[in-house]
Each structure stands twice: as structure tokens, then as C-alpha cells.
mmCIF file of C-alpha atoms in Angstrom:
data_model
loop_
_atom_site.group_PDB
_atom_site.id
_atom_site.type_symbol
_atom_site.label_atom_id
_atom_site.label_comp_id
_atom_site.label_asym_id
_atom_site.label_seq_id
_atom_site.Cartn_x
_atom_site.Cartn_y
_atom_site.Cartn_z
ATOM 1 C CA UNK A 1 25.951 45.949 19.763
ATOM 2 C CA UNK A 2 27.420 43.012 17.781
ATOM 3 C CA UNK A 3 24.668 42.069 14.922
ATOM 4 C CA UNK A 4 24.449 38.575 16.928
ATOM 5 C CA UNK A 5 23.268 40.281 20.117
ATOM 6 C CA UNK A 6 20.949 42.905 17.943
ATOM 7 C CA UNK A 7 19.193 39.765 16.490
ATOM 8 C CA UNK A 8 18.714 38.333 19.748
ATOM 9 C CA UNK A 9 17.147 41.249 21.239
ATOM 10 C CA UNK A 10 14.815 42.102 18.018
ATOM 11 C CA UNK A 11 13.775 38.323 17.887
ATOM 12 C CA UNK A 12 13.096 38.529 21.563
ATOM 13 C CA UNK A 13 11.059 41.680 21.299
ATOM 14 C CA UNK A 14 8.901 40.181 18.131
ATOM 15 C CA UNK A 15 8.481 36.681 19.545
ATOM 16 C CA UNK A 16 10.150 35.769 23.107
ATOM 17 C CA UNK A 17 9.276 38.884 24.823
ATOM 18 C CA UNK A 18 5.717 38.251 24.197
ATOM 19 C CA UNK A 19 6.189 35.233 26.067
ATOM 20 C CA UNK A 20 7.277 37.454 29.325
ATOM 21 C CA UNK A 21 3.984 39.053 28.380
ATOM 22 C CA UNK A 22 2.147 36.301 27.350
ATOM 23 C CA UNK A 23 2.772 34.165 30.324
ATOM 24 C CA UNK A 24 1.661 37.428 32.571
ATOM 25 C CA UNK A 25 -1.375 37.408 30.401
ATOM 26 C CA UNK A 26 -2.484 33.781 31.018
ATOM 27 C CA UNK A 27 -2.237 34.709 34.563
ATOM 28 C CA UNK A 28 -4.160 37.943 34.554
ATOM 29 C CA UNK A 29 -5.376 38.644 31.272
ATOM 30 C CA UNK A 30 -6.996 41.889 31.988
ATOM 31 C CA UNK A 31 -3.631 43.546 32.953
ATOM 32 C CA UNK A 32 -1.061 42.389 30.324
ATOM 33 C CA UNK A 33 -2.323 43.038 27.239
ATOM 34 C CA UNK A 34 0.247 41.208 24.480
ATOM 35 C CA UNK A 35 2.956 43.725 23.113
ATOM 36 C CA UNK A 36 3.732 43.936 19.642
ATOM 37 C CA UNK A 37 6.264 45.889 17.574
ATOM 38 C CA UNK A 38 5.701 49.843 18.008
ATOM 39 C CA UNK A 39 3.171 49.095 20.891
ATOM 40 C CA UNK A 40 3.478 51.826 23.924
ATOM 41 C CA UNK A 41 5.261 50.208 26.466
ATOM 42 C CA UNK A 42 7.379 50.358 29.523
ATOM 43 C CA UNK A 43 10.914 49.024 29.034
ATOM 44 C CA UNK A 44 12.870 47.136 31.308
ATOM 45 C CA UNK A 45 16.677 47.227 30.565
ATOM 46 C CA UNK A 46 18.580 45.026 32.245
ATOM 47 C CA UNK A 47 21.773 43.196 32.531
ATOM 48 C CA UNK A 48 20.167 39.515 32.959
ATOM 49 C CA UNK A 49 22.867 37.510 30.639
ATOM 50 C CA UNK A 50 25.392 38.502 32.688
ATOM 51 C CA UNK A 51 27.259 35.942 34.834
ATOM 52 C CA UNK A 52 28.392 38.533 37.384
ATOM 53 C CA UNK A 53 25.183 40.742 37.498
ATOM 54 C CA UNK A 54 22.653 38.413 36.026
ATOM 55 C CA UNK A 55 21.122 37.245 39.889
ATOM 56 C CA UNK A 56 20.891 41.091 41.057
ATOM 57 C CA UNK A 57 19.274 41.899 37.666
ATOM 58 C CA UNK A 58 16.927 38.701 38.051
ATOM 59 C CA UNK A 59 15.869 40.171 41.342
ATOM 60 C CA UNK A 60 15.074 43.239 39.953
ATOM 61 C CA UNK A 61 13.163 41.809 37.133
ATOM 62 C CA UNK A 62 10.900 39.460 39.833
ATOM 63 C CA UNK A 63 10.152 42.695 41.693
ATOM 64 C CA UNK A 64 9.334 44.619 38.578
ATOM 65 C CA UNK A 65 6.792 41.778 37.704
ATOM 66 C CA UNK A 66 5.346 41.628 41.233
ATOM 67 C CA UNK A 67 4.726 45.329 40.878
ATOM 68 C CA UNK A 68 3.275 44.919 37.375
ATOM 69 C CA UNK A 69 0.557 42.024 38.961
ATOM 70 C CA UNK A 70 -0.830 44.953 41.205
ATOM 71 C CA UNK A 71 -1.217 47.305 38.152
ATOM 72 C CA UNK A 72 -4.581 48.644 36.959
ATOM 73 C CA UNK A 73 -6.511 46.861 33.627
ATOM 74 C CA UNK A 74 -5.645 49.837 31.652
ATOM 75 C CA UNK A 75 -1.645 49.766 32.765
ATOM 76 C CA UNK A 76 0.844 50.040 29.516
ATOM 77 C CA UNK A 77 2.517 46.385 29.125
ATOM 78 C CA UNK A 78 6.266 46.123 30.065
ATOM 79 C CA UNK A 79 8.970 44.300 27.421
ATOM 80 C CA UNK A 80 12.101 43.243 29.266
ATOM 81 C CA UNK A 81 15.419 43.929 26.929
ATOM 82 C CA UNK A 82 18.083 41.746 28.415
ATOM 83 C CA UNK A 83 21.657 42.385 27.760
ATOM 84 C CA UNK A 84 25.088 40.387 28.563
ATOM 85 C CA UNK A 85 27.329 43.751 28.759
ATOM 86 C CA UNK A 86 25.715 47.059 29.844
ATOM 87 C CA UNK A 87 28.569 48.985 28.743
ATOM 88 C CA UNK A 88 28.883 47.404 24.973
ATOM 89 C CA UNK A 89 25.079 47.025 24.202
ATOM 90 C CA UNK A 90 23.696 49.685 26.181
ATOM 91 C CA UNK A 91 23.117 52.347 23.622
ATOM 92 C CA UNK A 92 21.984 50.236 21.038
ATOM 93 C CA UNK A 93 19.641 48.290 23.352
ATOM 94 C CA UNK A 94 18.116 51.743 24.578
ATOM 95 C CA UNK A 95 17.626 53.197 21.408
ATOM 96 C CA UNK A 96 15.649 50.012 20.229
ATOM 97 C CA UNK A 97 13.481 50.146 23.403
ATOM 98 C CA UNK A 98 12.915 53.473 21.871
ATOM 99 C CA UNK A 99 11.984 52.779 18.363
ATOM 100 C CA UNK A 100 9.839 49.918 19.317
ATOM 101 C CA UNK A 101 7.491 52.150 21.475
ATOM 102 C CA UNK A 102 8.965 52.420 24.857
ATOM 103 C CA UNK A 103 7.187 55.612 26.523
ATOM 104 C CA UNK A 104 9.465 55.021 30.028
ATOM 105 C CA UNK A 105 12.735 53.098 30.189
ATOM 106 C CA UNK A 106 13.330 51.519 33.150
ATOM 107 C CA UNK A 107 17.509 50.819 33.472
ATOM 108 C CA UNK A 108 20.190 50.314 32.940
ATOM 109 C CA UNK A 109 21.289 48.864 36.352
ATOM 110 C CA UNK A 110 25.330 49.959 36.263
ATOM 111 C CA UNK A 111 27.054 53.222 36.819
ATOM 112 C CA UNK A 112 28.972 52.865 33.803
ATOM 113 C CA UNK A 113 25.961 51.990 31.796
ATOM 114 C CA UNK A 114 24.202 55.377 32.876
ATOM 115 C CA UNK A 115 27.420 57.293 32.216
ATOM 116 C CA UNK A 116 27.541 55.995 28.920
ATOM 117 C CA UNK A 117 23.592 56.776 28.134
ATOM 118 C CA UNK A 118 24.332 60.341 29.485
ATOM 119 C CA UNK A 119 27.851 60.960 27.652
ATOM 120 C CA UNK A 120 26.293 60.360 24.313
ATOM 121 C CA UNK A 121 23.007 62.332 24.573
ATOM 122 C CA UNK A 122 20.799 59.374 24.380
ATOM 123 C CA UNK A 123 18.212 59.764 27.006
ATOM 124 C CA UNK A 124 15.094 60.644 24.644
ATOM 125 C CA UNK A 125 12.265 59.711 27.023
ATOM 126 C CA UNK A 126 11.418 59.419 30.751
ATOM 127 C CA UNK A 127 14.156 56.933 31.985
ATOM 128 C CA UNK A 128 14.754 55.636 35.570
ATOM 129 C CA UNK A 129 18.134 54.554 36.237
ATOM 130 C CA UNK A 130 18.989 52.238 38.943
ATOM 131 C CA UNK A 131 22.115 53.278 39.754
ATOM 132 C CA UNK A 132 23.785 57.021 40.527
ATOM 133 C CA UNK A 133 25.751 59.184 38.907
ATOM 134 C CA UNK A 134 29.238 60.789 40.207
ATOM 135 C CA UNK A 135 28.335 64.317 41.626
ATOM 136 C CA UNK A 136 30.607 65.977 38.798
ATOM 137 C CA UNK A 137 27.538 64.830 36.238
ATOM 138 C CA UNK A 138 24.038 65.846 37.001
ATOM 139 C CA UNK A 139 21.620 64.285 35.713
ATOM 140 C CA UNK A 140 20.009 65.554 32.450
ATOM 141 C CA UNK A 141 16.431 66.224 31.458
ATOM 142 C CA UNK A 142 14.319 63.369 31.372
ATOM 143 C CA UNK A 143 16.525 60.976 33.521
ATOM 144 C CA UNK A 144 15.735 60.037 37.426
ATOM 145 C CA UNK A 145 18.018 57.554 39.638
ATOM 146 C CA UNK A 146 16.797 55.237 42.004
ATOM 147 C CA UNK A 147 18.824 53.020 43.855
ATOM 148 C CA UNK A 148 20.219 51.742 47.295
ATOM 149 C CA UNK A 149 23.381 53.604 47.805
ATOM 150 C CA UNK A 150 24.833 52.787 51.225
ATOM 151 C CA UNK A 151 26.457 56.420 51.058
ATOM 152 C CA UNK A 152 22.640 57.768 50.741
ATOM 153 C CA UNK A 153 21.803 55.604 53.558
ATOM 154 C CA UNK A 154 24.372 56.940 55.812
ATOM 155 C CA UNK A 155 23.471 60.459 55.488
ATOM 156 C CA UNK A 156 20.393 59.596 56.356
ATOM 157 C CA UNK A 157 21.432 57.989 59.657
ATOM 158 C CA UNK A 158 23.464 61.104 60.195
ATOM 159 C CA UNK A 159 20.511 63.447 60.034
ATOM 160 C CA UNK A 160 18.705 60.752 62.427
ATOM 161 C CA UNK A 161 21.124 60.541 64.920
ATOM 162 C CA UNK A 162 21.341 64.894 65.101
ATOM 163 C CA UNK A 163 17.727 64.987 65.239
ATOM 164 C CA UNK A 164 17.584 62.873 68.462
ATOM 165 C CA UNK A 165 20.098 65.425 70.157
ATOM 166 C CA UNK A 166 23.217 63.627 69.362
ATOM 167 C CA UNK A 167 26.315 66.060 68.857
ATOM 168 C CA UNK A 168 29.693 64.048 69.002
ATOM 169 C CA UNK A 169 30.422 61.062 67.025
ATOM 170 C CA UNK A 170 33.160 58.420 66.187
ATOM 171 C CA UNK A 171 32.873 56.335 63.257
ATOM 172 C CA UNK A 172 34.036 52.560 62.678
ATOM 173 C CA UNK A 173 34.679 51.433 59.266
ATOM 174 C CA UNK A 174 36.722 48.584 57.864
ATOM 175 C CA UNK A 175 39.158 49.522 55.016
ATOM 176 C CA UNK A 176 37.145 48.281 52.432
ATOM 177 C CA UNK A 177 35.815 50.572 49.799
ATOM 178 C CA UNK A 178 32.075 50.356 50.959
ATOM 179 C CA UNK A 179 32.891 50.716 54.332
ATOM 180 C CA UNK A 180 34.665 54.070 53.496
ATOM 181 C CA UNK A 181 32.322 55.290 51.230
ATOM 182 C CA UNK A 182 29.761 54.917 54.100
ATOM 183 C CA UNK A 183 31.923 56.681 56.598
ATOM 184 C CA UNK A 184 33.045 59.570 54.228
ATOM 185 C CA UNK A 185 29.115 60.353 53.637
ATOM 186 C CA UNK A 186 28.603 60.033 57.304
ATOM 187 C CA UNK A 187 31.019 62.220 57.774
ATOM 188 C CA UNK A 188 30.321 64.814 55.436
ATOM 189 C CA UNK A 189 26.705 65.184 56.525
ATOM 190 C CA UNK A 190 27.381 65.086 60.123
ATOM 191 C CA UNK A 191 29.758 68.282 59.650
ATOM 192 C CA UNK A 192 27.336 69.982 57.417
ATOM 193 C CA UNK A 193 24.724 69.827 60.311
ATOM 194 C CA UNK A 194 26.900 71.117 63.033
ATOM 195 C CA UNK A 195 28.026 67.751 64.571
ATOM 196 C CA UNK A 196 31.399 67.381 65.871
ATOM 197 C CA UNK A 197 33.517 64.197 64.681
ATOM 198 C CA UNK A 198 35.584 63.009 67.930
ATOM 199 C CA UNK A 199 37.345 60.429 65.465
ATOM 200 C CA UNK A 200 37.256 58.110 62.737
ATOM 201 C CA UNK A 201 38.345 54.580 63.362
ATOM 202 C CA UNK A 202 39.661 52.274 60.625
ATOM 203 C CA UNK A 203 39.653 48.803 61.474
ATOM 204 C CA UNK A 204 42.235 46.480 59.062
ATOM 205 C CA UNK A 205 39.995 43.975 57.098
ATOM 206 C CA UNK A 206 42.814 41.466 57.066
ATOM 207 C CA UNK A 207 43.515 40.169 60.714
ATOM 208 C CA UNK A 208 41.484 42.994 62.532
ATOM 209 C CA UNK A 209 42.163 43.229 66.113
ATOM 210 C CA UNK A 210 38.767 43.916 67.911
ATOM 211 C CA UNK A 211 39.721 43.394 71.562
ATOM 212 C CA UNK A 212 41.710 46.741 70.929
ATOM 213 C CA UNK A 213 38.926 48.462 70.466
ATOM 214 C CA UNK A 214 37.589 48.271 73.861
ATOM 215 C CA UNK A 215 40.456 50.496 75.825
ATOM 216 C CA UNK A 216 40.554 52.720 72.805
ATOM 217 C CA UNK A 217 37.168 54.002 72.797
ATOM 218 C CA UNK A 218 36.116 53.505 76.385
ATOM 219 C CA UNK A 219 37.313 56.774 76.840
ATOM 220 C CA UNK A 220 35.825 58.411 73.146
ATOM 221 C CA UNK A 221 34.234 61.755 74.919
ATOM 222 C CA UNK A 222 31.539 60.864 72.093
ATOM 223 C CA UNK A 223 27.546 60.674 72.392
ATOM 224 C CA UNK A 224 27.101 58.235 69.331
ATOM 225 C CA UNK A 225 28.816 55.609 67.180
ATOM 226 C CA UNK A 226 28.438 55.123 63.764
ATOM 227 C CA UNK A 227 29.477 51.376 62.394
ATOM 228 C CA UNK A 228 30.003 51.815 58.438
ATOM 229 C CA UNK A 229 29.910 47.910 58.242
ATOM 230 C CA UNK A 230 28.221 44.978 57.248
ATOM 231 C CA UNK A 231 26.024 42.901 59.827
ATOM 232 C CA UNK A 232 28.543 40.235 59.968
ATOM 233 C CA UNK A 233 31.365 43.004 61.326
ATOM 234 C CA UNK A 234 28.834 44.975 63.266
ATOM 235 C CA UNK A 235 28.391 41.898 65.278
ATOM 236 C CA UNK A 236 32.147 41.343 66.341
ATOM 237 C CA UNK A 237 32.592 45.102 66.723
ATOM 238 C CA UNK A 238 29.434 45.827 69.132
ATOM 239 C CA UNK A 239 30.525 44.199 72.177
ATOM 240 C CA UNK A 240 33.474 46.084 72.487
ATOM 241 C CA UNK A 241 31.757 49.591 72.349
ATOM 242 C CA UNK A 242 30.584 51.219 75.675
ATOM 243 C CA UNK A 243 27.412 50.268 76.751
ATOM 244 C CA UNK A 244 26.151 53.558 77.706
ATOM 245 C CA UNK A 245 27.091 55.516 73.975
ATOM 246 C CA UNK A 246 24.171 55.204 71.325
ATOM 247 C CA UNK A 247 25.380 53.025 68.228
ATOM 248 C CA UNK A 248 23.790 53.866 64.968
ATOM 249 C CA UNK A 249 23.968 52.013 61.444
ATOM 250 C CA UNK A 250 22.956 51.674 57.941
ATOM 251 C CA UNK A 251 20.656 48.909 56.877
ATOM 252 C CA UNK A 252 23.879 46.851 56.082
ATOM 253 C CA UNK A 253 24.197 46.191 59.734
ATOM 254 C CA UNK A 254 21.006 44.241 59.925
ATOM 255 C CA UNK A 255 20.644 40.426 59.639
ATOM 256 C CA UNK A 256 16.957 40.430 57.939
ATOM 257 C CA UNK A 257 15.832 38.536 61.112
ATOM 258 C CA UNK A 258 13.148 40.142 63.003
ATOM 259 C CA UNK A 259 13.748 38.018 66.143
ATOM 260 C CA UNK A 260 17.141 35.832 66.151
ATOM 261 C CA UNK A 261 19.772 34.713 68.777
ATOM 262 C CA UNK A 262 21.948 36.509 66.197
ATOM 263 C CA UNK A 263 20.521 39.889 67.355
ATOM 264 C CA UNK A 264 21.628 39.633 71.117
ATOM 265 C CA UNK A 265 25.436 40.866 69.651
ATOM 266 C CA UNK A 266 23.641 43.687 68.071
ATOM 267 C CA UNK A 267 21.255 44.741 71.134
ATOM 268 C CA UNK A 268 20.566 48.643 71.402
ATOM 269 C CA UNK A 269 21.671 49.316 67.988
ATOM 270 C CA UNK A 270 19.569 51.675 65.950
ATOM 271 C CA UNK A 271 19.369 51.154 62.067
ATOM 272 C CA UNK A 272 17.342 52.069 59.212
ATOM 273 C CA UNK A 273 16.033 49.890 56.385
ATOM 274 C CA UNK A 274 13.128 49.430 54.015
ATOM 275 C CA UNK A 275 9.566 48.685 54.643
ATOM 276 C CA UNK A 276 9.650 45.381 52.697
ATOM 277 C CA UNK A 277 12.247 44.027 55.353
ATOM 278 C CA UNK A 278 10.752 45.732 58.623
ATOM 279 C CA UNK A 279 7.012 46.313 58.271
ATOM 280 C CA UNK A 280 5.775 42.878 56.950
ATOM 281 C CA UNK A 281 2.468 43.021 58.125
ATOM 282 C CA UNK A 282 1.738 46.550 56.549
ATOM 283 C CA UNK A 283 -0.855 46.587 54.368
ATOM 284 C CA UNK A 284 1.029 48.460 51.460
ATOM 285 C CA UNK A 285 3.763 45.932 51.803
ATOM 286 C CA UNK A 286 1.273 42.722 52.061
ATOM 287 C CA UNK A 287 -0.517 43.393 48.993
ATOM 288 C CA UNK A 288 2.772 42.542 46.952
ATOM 289 C CA UNK A 289 3.686 39.070 46.323
ATOM 290 C CA UNK A 290 7.075 37.560 47.595
ATOM 291 C CA UNK A 291 9.674 36.252 45.717
ATOM 292 C CA UNK A 292 8.604 32.287 44.918
ATOM 293 C CA UNK A 293 12.099 31.055 45.376
ATOM 294 C CA UNK A 294 14.445 32.024 48.232
ATOM 295 C CA UNK A 295 16.497 35.575 47.980
ATOM 296 C CA UNK A 296 19.811 36.570 49.718
ATOM 297 C CA UNK A 297 19.203 39.557 51.563
ATOM 298 C CA UNK A 298 20.894 41.896 49.218
ATOM 299 C CA UNK A 299 18.613 40.450 46.459
ATOM 300 C CA UNK A 300 15.566 40.831 48.581
ATOM 301 C CA UNK A 301 16.135 44.288 48.827
ATOM 302 C CA UNK A 302 16.615 44.529 44.809
ATOM 303 C CA UNK A 303 13.229 42.541 44.584
ATOM 304 C CA UNK A 304 11.338 45.412 46.243
ATOM 305 C CA UNK A 305 13.375 47.995 44.486
ATOM 306 C CA UNK A 306 11.594 46.578 41.212
ATOM 307 C CA UNK A 307 8.748 46.995 42.684
ATOM 308 C CA UNK A 308 8.652 50.448 43.313
ATOM 309 C CA UNK A 309 10.627 50.724 39.866
ATOM 310 C CA UNK A 310 7.650 49.370 38.435
ATOM 311 C CA UNK A 311 5.365 51.898 40.139
ATOM 312 C CA UNK A 312 7.417 54.886 39.525
ATOM 313 C CA UNK A 313 7.748 54.289 35.769
ATOM 314 C CA UNK A 314 3.797 54.440 35.664
ATOM 315 C CA UNK A 315 4.172 57.757 37.547
ATOM 316 C CA UNK A 316 6.394 58.807 35.169
ATOM 317 C CA UNK A 317 4.524 58.563 32.012
ATOM 318 C CA UNK A 318 2.105 61.659 33.093
ATOM 319 C CA UNK A 319 4.771 63.416 35.347
ATOM 320 C CA UNK A 320 5.510 66.922 34.260
ATOM 321 C CA UNK A 321 9.431 68.019 35.020
ATOM 322 C CA UNK A 322 8.138 71.099 37.563
ATOM 323 C CA UNK A 323 5.842 68.554 39.543
ATOM 324 C CA UNK A 324 6.854 66.859 42.762
ATOM 325 C CA UNK A 325 6.689 63.220 42.442
ATOM 326 C CA UNK A 326 6.527 60.764 45.261
ATOM 327 C CA UNK A 327 6.206 57.505 46.325
ATOM 328 C CA UNK A 328 5.097 55.431 49.349
ATOM 329 C CA UNK A 329 6.967 52.634 48.375
ATOM 330 C CA UNK A 330 8.076 49.182 49.663
ATOM 331 C CA UNK A 331 11.710 50.248 49.357
ATOM 332 C CA UNK A 332 11.090 53.404 51.362
ATOM 333 C CA UNK A 333 9.199 56.360 51.300
ATOM 334 C CA UNK A 334 10.713 58.235 47.782
ATOM 335 C CA UNK A 335 10.851 61.631 47.300
ATOM 336 C CA UNK A 336 12.090 63.022 43.975
ATOM 337 C CA UNK A 337 15.028 65.851 44.299
ATOM 338 C CA UNK A 338 15.643 69.083 42.041
ATOM 339 C CA UNK A 339 18.956 66.642 40.910
ATOM 340 C CA UNK A 340 16.853 64.025 39.451
ATOM 341 C CA UNK A 341 17.648 61.532 42.540
ATOM 342 C CA UNK A 342 15.026 59.877 44.406
ATOM 343 C CA UNK A 343 15.740 60.305 48.065
ATOM 344 C CA UNK A 344 14.559 57.225 50.146
ATOM 345 C CA UNK A 345 13.180 57.801 53.542
ATOM 346 C CA UNK A 346 13.487 54.558 55.520
ATOM 347 C CA UNK A 347 12.138 52.561 58.740
ATOM 348 C CA UNK A 348 13.573 53.220 61.961
ATOM 349 C CA UNK A 349 14.548 50.300 64.731
ATOM 350 C CA UNK A 350 16.362 49.182 67.525
ATOM 351 C CA UNK A 351 17.328 45.943 68.452
ATOM 352 C CA UNK A 352 16.001 45.511 71.982
ATOM 353 C CA UNK A 353 17.698 41.380 73.179
ATOM 354 C CA UNK A 354 17.194 39.089 70.088
ATOM 355 C CA UNK A 355 14.394 41.287 68.675
ATOM 356 C CA UNK A 356 13.842 44.272 65.956
ATOM 357 C CA UNK A 357 11.400 46.849 67.316
ATOM 358 C CA UNK A 358 10.286 49.721 65.429
ATOM 359 C CA UNK A 359 10.850 53.066 66.085
ATOM 360 C CA UNK A 360 7.966 55.614 66.851
#
């Protein structure tokens, strides 16, 4: 880390990051003791000073603070360690947090930063990374991984469709990297389950010819379509699909509105999303405060991830490596797998006319 950046982080820890805690303490003195150097604490490492990642990092931080607000009176304080460039600063910032008393670290946010920590063998305390690693790079001991992976959601959708008795699938995806990853994950899981892949339809991102899908798919000989795309494209594609074939999608196809005329184009679509967005009146969701400022749908999900990150961090303080670790979270039911990854079980829903209805 550059000396100026290190100086800023050190000063923030000594003085400013006490501001983060001090402001919390003014609102809730019983649950937010002021932190001093070498005070045991939970560290939050995020690229808050990054122009590209700052808004996403800020949403996670705000959710993390909302989770802390519901903590017990004897909970450890948290300290925020902001970064501008996770790749250049992550090892120095991580080690600073540990030297300053961090018992658990939450972050970093990006795949390259996580890879750097693993490659440098820097993981020394229980750490909750907020992304994933490649399948060729297993998580070392003390590293746990929590994220909103679209590929993981696609695998979940494949399992749900299979459990519903469906056997023959056709996928539709644009030729973007995100859509292709979701499609590939669905196909791999579907074939692993024993399902038959009828076809994989790739729609051009530039000048797509959506009407041509209707005659192409009318004779698909499949019993389920998987839409590996976002809400805007899903709304455009859905009307061209045969009405008697089941349609499934990930949370990316959801507009975020429980009741809206925009849902008509997606009617009968089944999708899976977090309780934070689908079960607003659930007691376990209602106890956490919402963001005081409007958030985009993607940042609303990251806010919920931040809440669960705080809750998992508390559990990680006392977790033993061979023990199960689960959380009925607002971002989903979280279960720690043997590879260190938290699997999210999501809430199922179906769009009926203009309204989202929860699946039994």
C-alpha cells in the first residue's frame, strides 16, 4: 500500500473509524462501544473509495450497519477499513486490521482481491469473502465465501425445476458473459441431475430478432424453458414462448415489484429470490431497518447481503471448523458447504397476471 493510503487508513482507525462507531454509539450506546487500537472488533474491508465499486460497497456497508443495530449489547464493535483499489491495497489493509485487533474480517468484495489474499497466504483469522473463487482454487482454512452468484442461482433453479418433475429443458440466453455463465451453470446442473437438454438458444445482444423465437420454439419438444437473462429481456422474450410450457428464471428476471402492470409480460414465470424482496412482512425480515435512501434493485440485494454478513461474522467468532454453520438470513437460507462456500436457498415465487405470489 502507498504510504499516503496507509496513513489515511491508520488515521481513520485511530480517529475517524471511531466516528463510524461513535455515531452508532450516540444512537445505541449499549451495542456500540467505541473502538481503540488493539480492541477486539469485526473488520469490514470494502472498496468504498473506488469510483466503480463505491456504490455497491456502500450498500453492503449500510446493510452491515443495519445488522449491527440488532446486535446484542455485548457484541463486538465493527471497524470499517475503506480502500480505493482492492488489488493494490488488500493485503496491507487486511494485515492492518488483524494487527489492530480484528477477530473476524468481512471482505474483500472482488474476486481478484480474494485471490490475492489466498495466493499470499494472508488469511490468518476467520474471513468472510464477499465473492467467490475459481473452482481450481479451493478456499483455505478460515476463509468462508458469501455472494450473490447468478451461476449458483441457475443451479438452484435447475434443481427446483427437476424436483417439479420436469425433464426436458431449453435455455435462452443473450450472448453476454453474465447470461452465458448462468446458462452454462443451469445446463451443467441439469445434466448432472439426469435431465435432457433439448436446445440452448443464444440471442444476439445487438439487434436481436425476438419474433423469430416464436416459430423456432413452437415445436421445442421440451417441458421447461430457462431464461438466463435480466428482467427487461425476460419481459421481451416471454410472450414469444409457447404458453403451455413451464418457464423458470433466476432473480435477475424479477422487476422488484410485487404488484405492477410490468409483471403481465412475465405471467406464469417461476423465479427464486431472497426473502428481503419477496417476504417483506416476514417477522425475520421486518426487524431490520431499510435503507434511508432509495437503492437500485441490485444494491437492495447487496444491502441484504450486508445484513447477513454481519450476522454470519458474529457466528464465525465461535465457529469450529467441523461444525455446521447455518443462518436463516434475509438474503436466503445460508448453509456452509464443505468447500467453504455458503449455499443460498431462496424463496420461490410465480407471477400471476400482474402480481407475484409465493410458491408453497
